[in-house]
C-alpha positions as a printed NumPy array, in Angstrom:
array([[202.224,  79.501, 133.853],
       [201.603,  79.214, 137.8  ],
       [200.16 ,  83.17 , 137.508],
       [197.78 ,  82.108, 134.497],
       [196.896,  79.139, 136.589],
       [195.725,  81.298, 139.505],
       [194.35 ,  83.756, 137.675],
       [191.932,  81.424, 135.64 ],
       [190.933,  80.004, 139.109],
       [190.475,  83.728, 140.467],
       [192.921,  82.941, 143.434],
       [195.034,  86.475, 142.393],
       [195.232,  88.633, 145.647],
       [193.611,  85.584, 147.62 ],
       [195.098,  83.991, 150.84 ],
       [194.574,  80.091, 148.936],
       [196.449,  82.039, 146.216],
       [199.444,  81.868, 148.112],
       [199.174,  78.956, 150.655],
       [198.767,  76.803, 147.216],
       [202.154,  77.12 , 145.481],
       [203.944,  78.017, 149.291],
       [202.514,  74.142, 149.873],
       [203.423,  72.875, 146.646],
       [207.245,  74.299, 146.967],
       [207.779,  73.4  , 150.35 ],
       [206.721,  69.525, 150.033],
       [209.8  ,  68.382, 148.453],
       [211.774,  69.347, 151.61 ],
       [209.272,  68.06 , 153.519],
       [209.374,  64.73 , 152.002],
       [213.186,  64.942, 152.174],
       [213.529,  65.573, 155.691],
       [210.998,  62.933, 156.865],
       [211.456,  60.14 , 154.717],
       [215.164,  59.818, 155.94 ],
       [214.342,  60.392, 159.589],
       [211.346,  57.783, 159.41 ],
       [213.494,  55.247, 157.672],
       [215.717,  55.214, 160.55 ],
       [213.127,  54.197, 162.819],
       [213.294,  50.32 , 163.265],
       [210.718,  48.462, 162.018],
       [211.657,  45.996, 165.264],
       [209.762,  48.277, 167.001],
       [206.4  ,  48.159, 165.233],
       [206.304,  44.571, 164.921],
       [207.193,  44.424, 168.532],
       [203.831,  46.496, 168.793],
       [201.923,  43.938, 166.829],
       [203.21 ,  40.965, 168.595],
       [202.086,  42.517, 171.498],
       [198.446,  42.925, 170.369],
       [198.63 ,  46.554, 168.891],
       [196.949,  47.387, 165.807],
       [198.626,  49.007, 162.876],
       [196.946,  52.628, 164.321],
       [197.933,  51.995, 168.067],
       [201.606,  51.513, 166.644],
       [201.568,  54.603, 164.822],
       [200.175,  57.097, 167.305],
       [202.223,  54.988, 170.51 ],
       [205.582,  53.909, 168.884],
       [206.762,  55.575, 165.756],
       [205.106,  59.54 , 165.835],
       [206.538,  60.325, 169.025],
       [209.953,  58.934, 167.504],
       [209.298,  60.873, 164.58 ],
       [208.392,  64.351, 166.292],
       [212.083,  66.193, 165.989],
       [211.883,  65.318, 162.425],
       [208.172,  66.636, 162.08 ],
       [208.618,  69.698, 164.502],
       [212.266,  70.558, 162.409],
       [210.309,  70.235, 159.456],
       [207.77 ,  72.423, 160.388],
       [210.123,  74.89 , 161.511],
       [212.265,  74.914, 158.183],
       [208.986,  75.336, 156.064],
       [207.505,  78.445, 158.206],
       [210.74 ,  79.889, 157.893],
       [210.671,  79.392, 153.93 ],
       [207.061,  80.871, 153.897],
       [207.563,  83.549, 156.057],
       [210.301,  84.92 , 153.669],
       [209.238,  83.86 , 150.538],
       [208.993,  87.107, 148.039],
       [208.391,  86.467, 144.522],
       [205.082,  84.621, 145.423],
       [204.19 ,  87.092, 147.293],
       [205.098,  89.789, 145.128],
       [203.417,  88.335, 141.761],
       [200.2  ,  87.303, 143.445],
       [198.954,  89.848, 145.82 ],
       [198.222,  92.925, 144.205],
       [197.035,  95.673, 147.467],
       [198.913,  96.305, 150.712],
       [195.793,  93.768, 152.305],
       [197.313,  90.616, 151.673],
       [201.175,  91.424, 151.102],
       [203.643,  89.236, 153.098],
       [206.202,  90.601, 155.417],
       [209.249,  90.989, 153.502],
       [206.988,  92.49 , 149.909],
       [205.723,  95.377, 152.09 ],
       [209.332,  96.074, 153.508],
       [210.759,  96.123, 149.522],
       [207.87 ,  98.525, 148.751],
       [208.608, 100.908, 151.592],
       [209.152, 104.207, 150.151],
       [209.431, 107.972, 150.538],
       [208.773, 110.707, 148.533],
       [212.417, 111.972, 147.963],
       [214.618, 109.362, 149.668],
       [214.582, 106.177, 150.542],
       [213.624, 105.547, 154.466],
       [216.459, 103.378, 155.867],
       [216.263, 103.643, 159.314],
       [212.198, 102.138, 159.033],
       [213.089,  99.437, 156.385],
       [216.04 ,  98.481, 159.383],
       [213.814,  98.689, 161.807],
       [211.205,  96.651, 159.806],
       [213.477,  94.334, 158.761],
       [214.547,  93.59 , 162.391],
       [210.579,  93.107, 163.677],
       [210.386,  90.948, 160.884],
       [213.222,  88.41 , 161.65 ],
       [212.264,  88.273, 165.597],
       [209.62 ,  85.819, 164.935],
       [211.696,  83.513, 163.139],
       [214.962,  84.091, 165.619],
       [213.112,  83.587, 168.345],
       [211.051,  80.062, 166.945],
       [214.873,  79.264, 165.945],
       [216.359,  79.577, 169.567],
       [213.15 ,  78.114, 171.458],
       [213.272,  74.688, 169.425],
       [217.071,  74.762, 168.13 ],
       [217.641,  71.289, 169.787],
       [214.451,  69.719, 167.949],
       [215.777,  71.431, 164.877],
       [219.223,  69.542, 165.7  ],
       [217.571,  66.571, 166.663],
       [215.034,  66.532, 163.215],
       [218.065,  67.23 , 160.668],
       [220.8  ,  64.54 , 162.217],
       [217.96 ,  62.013, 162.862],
       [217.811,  60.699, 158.848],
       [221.711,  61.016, 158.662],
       [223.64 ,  58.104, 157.931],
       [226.039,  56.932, 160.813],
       [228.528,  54.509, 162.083]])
């Protein structure tokens, strides 16, 4: 159904093609994720804000999003991670080597008489350094974000 969708919108082999359904997929963890880490934010603090003359906005942007950014910077983290390896999105939608993701042109890596291990490896390896290295420069935000909507005491 979701490739007869695309296709009757003409989004086959486009970029909104696949951005659509990644977005689509990747909400319900999103929502997940932030609802419990925003729930845990007392509301103390935002009418503490409005007793002291802040508007409903000034709250927001001053009191509860910078409380809220391990939660919003682990949930960003956990979605690239999903879309950066998705494959059978990628796979069913694009159909030329122009707009294949990462991990469909590594499974379509072939030779003419034997399969080339040693560049699928080495492939495979430039491929996961992006996400490795976003994992070890924010793996205390992504600590922070996932144990901030967890239930304690």
């Amino acid at each position: 159904p979701l490739f007869l969708l695309l296709r009757s919108l003409r989004l086959i082999d486009t970029y909104p093609g696949l951005i659509m359904p990644y977005m689509t997929f990747a909400m319900p963890l999103t929502v997940w994720i932030l609802t419990g880490s925003i729930r845990q934010i007392p509301r103390d603090l935002e009418e503490a804000a409005h007793v002291d003359g802040a508007s409903r906005r000034q709250s927001f942007t001053k009191i509860l999003l910078p409380l809220a950014v391990p939660s919003i910077a682990t949930t960003g983290i956990l979605t690239f991670i999903y879309c950066w390896n998705e494959f059978l999105f990628a796979l069913s939608f694009t159909l030329g080597p122009e707009r294949q993701t990462v991990p469909v042109a590594i499974a379509l890596f072939r030779g003419q008489y034997q399969v080339p291990w040693g560049q699928i490896l080495a492939a495979a390896v430039v491929a996961t350094a992006p996400v490795a290295l976003m994992v070890l420069a924010f793996q205390r935000r992504i600590v922070q974000g996932l144990t901030a909507g967890a239930v304690k005491g």
